[in-house]
CSV table of C-alpha atoms in Angstrom, one decimal:
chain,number,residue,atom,x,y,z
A,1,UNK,CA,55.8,49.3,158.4
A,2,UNK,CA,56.3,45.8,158.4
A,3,UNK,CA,59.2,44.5,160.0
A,4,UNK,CA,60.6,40.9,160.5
A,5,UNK,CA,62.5,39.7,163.5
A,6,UNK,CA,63.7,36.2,163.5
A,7,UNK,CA,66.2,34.3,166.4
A,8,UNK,CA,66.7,30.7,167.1
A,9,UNK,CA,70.1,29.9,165.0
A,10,UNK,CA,73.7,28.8,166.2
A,11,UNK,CA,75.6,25.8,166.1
A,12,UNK,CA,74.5,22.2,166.7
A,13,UNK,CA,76.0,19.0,165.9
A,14,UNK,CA,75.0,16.2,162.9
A,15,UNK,CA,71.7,14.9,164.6
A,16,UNK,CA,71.1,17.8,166.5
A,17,UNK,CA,67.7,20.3,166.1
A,18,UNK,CA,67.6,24.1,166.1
A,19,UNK,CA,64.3,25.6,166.0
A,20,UNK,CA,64.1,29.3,164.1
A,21,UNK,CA,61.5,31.7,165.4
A,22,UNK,CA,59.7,34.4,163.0
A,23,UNK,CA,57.8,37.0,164.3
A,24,UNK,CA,56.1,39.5,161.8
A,25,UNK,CA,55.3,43.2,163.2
A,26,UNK,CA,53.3,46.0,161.7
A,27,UNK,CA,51.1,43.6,159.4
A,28,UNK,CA,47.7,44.8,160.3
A,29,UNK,CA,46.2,41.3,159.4
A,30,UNK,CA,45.3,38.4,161.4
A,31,UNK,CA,47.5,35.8,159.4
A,32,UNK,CA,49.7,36.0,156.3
A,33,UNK,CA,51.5,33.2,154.2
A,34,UNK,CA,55.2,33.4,155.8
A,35,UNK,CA,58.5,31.3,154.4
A,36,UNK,CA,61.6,30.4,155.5
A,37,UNK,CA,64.5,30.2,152.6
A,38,UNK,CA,68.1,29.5,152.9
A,39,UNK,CA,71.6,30.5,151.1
A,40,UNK,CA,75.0,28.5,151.7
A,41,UNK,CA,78.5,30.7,150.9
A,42,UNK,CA,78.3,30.1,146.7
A,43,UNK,CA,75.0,28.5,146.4
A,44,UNK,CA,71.4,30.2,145.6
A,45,UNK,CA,68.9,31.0,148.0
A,46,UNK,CA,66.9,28.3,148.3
A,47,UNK,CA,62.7,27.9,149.6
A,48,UNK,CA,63.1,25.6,152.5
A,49,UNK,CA,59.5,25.2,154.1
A,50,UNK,CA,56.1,27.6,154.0
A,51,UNK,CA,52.8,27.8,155.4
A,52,UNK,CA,49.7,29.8,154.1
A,53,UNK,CA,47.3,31.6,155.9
A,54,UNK,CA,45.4,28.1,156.4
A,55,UNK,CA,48.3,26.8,157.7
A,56,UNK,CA,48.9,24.6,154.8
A,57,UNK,CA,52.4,23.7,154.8
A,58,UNK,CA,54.7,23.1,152.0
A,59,UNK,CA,58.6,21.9,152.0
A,60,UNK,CA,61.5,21.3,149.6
A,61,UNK,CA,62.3,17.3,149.3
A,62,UNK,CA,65.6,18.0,151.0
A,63,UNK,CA,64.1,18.8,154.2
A,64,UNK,CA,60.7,17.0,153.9
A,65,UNK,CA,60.7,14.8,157.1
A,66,UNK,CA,63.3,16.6,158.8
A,67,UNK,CA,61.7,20.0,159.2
A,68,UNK,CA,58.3,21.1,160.4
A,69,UNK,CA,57.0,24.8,159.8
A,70,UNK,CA,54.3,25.9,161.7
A,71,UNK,CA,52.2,29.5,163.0
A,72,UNK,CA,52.0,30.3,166.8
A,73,UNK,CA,48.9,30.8,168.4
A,74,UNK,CA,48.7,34.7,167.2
A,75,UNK,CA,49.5,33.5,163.5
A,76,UNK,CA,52.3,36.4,163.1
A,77,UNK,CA,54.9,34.5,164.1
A,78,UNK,CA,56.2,31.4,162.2
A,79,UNK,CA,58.3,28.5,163.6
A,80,UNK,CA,60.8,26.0,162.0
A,81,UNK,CA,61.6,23.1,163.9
A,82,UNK,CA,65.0,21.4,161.9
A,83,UNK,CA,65.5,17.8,163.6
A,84,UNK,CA,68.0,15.4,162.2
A,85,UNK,CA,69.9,18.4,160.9
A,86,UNK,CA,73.0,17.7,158.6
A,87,UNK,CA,75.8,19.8,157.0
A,88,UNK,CA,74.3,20.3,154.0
A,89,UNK,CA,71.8,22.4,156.3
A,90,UNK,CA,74.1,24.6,157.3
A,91,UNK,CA,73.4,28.3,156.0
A,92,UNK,CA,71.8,31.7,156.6
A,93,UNK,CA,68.2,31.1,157.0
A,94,UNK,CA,65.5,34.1,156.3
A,95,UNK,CA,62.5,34.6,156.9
A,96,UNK,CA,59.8,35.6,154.4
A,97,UNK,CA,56.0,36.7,154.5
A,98,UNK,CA,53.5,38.2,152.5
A,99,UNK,CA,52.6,36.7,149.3
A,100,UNK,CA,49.6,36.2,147.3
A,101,UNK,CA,47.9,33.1,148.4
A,102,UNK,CA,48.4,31.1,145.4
A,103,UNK,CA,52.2,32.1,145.5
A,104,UNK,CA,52.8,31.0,148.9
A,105,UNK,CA,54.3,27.7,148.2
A,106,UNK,CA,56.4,28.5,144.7
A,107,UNK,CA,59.5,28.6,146.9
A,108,UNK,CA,60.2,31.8,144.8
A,109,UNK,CA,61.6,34.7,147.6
A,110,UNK,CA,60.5,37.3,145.1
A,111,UNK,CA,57.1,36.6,145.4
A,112,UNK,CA,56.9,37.2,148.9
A,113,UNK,CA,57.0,41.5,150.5
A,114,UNK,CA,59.5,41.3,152.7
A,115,UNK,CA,62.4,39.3,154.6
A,116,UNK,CA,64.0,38.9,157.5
A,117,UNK,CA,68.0,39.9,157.9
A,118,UNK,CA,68.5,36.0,158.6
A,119,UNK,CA,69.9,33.9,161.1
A,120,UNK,CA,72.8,31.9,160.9
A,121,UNK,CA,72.7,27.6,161.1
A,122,UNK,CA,75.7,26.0,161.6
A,123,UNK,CA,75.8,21.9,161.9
A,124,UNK,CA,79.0,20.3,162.4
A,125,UNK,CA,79.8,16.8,161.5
């Protein structure tokens, strides 16, 4: 069964960096598109940043810059370095993996398998 662990949240101040770690178990596969979406108290979820399983990244204009996804070294674990972080970032973040390749960057969380029970971001101003 596949399973999702993430870490890497808390709280930082305006400016600061967190960096969220991903790490997929159970996927019998060497590498899988994986996701990282966010949801503020009242707001949607929204896609934040992706890679595919050519480590093709994608990100949402609010974070483009700011924010750098990336795959370790054994491609089932994901990474998302948040630099120059704001307020406005400041939500639970989830993982996500497993979506059709050509899906991968819709920044749609229904067209990935599973996700994560998220980590909370909190930045301060």
């Amino acid at each position: 069964q596949v399973h999702l662990t993430e870490s890497g949240g808390g709280s930082v101040q305006a400016g600061g960096s967190l960096r969220l770690s991903c790490v997929i178990s159970g996927y019998k596969y060497s590498s899988a598109c994986m996701a990282w979406f966010r949801q503020a108290p009242g707001k949607e979820r929204e896609g934040v940043a992706s890679v595919d399983i050519n480590d093709r990244t994608n990100y949402a204009d609010s974070v483009k810059g700011r924010f750098t996804i990336s795959k370790g070294d054994t491609k089932n674990t994901a990474y998302l370095q948040m630099d120059s972080l704001k307020p406005e970032d400041s939500a639970m973040y989830y993982c996500a993996a497993i979506a059709l390749d050509s899906l991968c960057h819709s920044g749609d969380r229904r067209n990935f398998g599973y996700l994560g029970q998220g980590t909370q971001v909190t930045v301060s101003s």
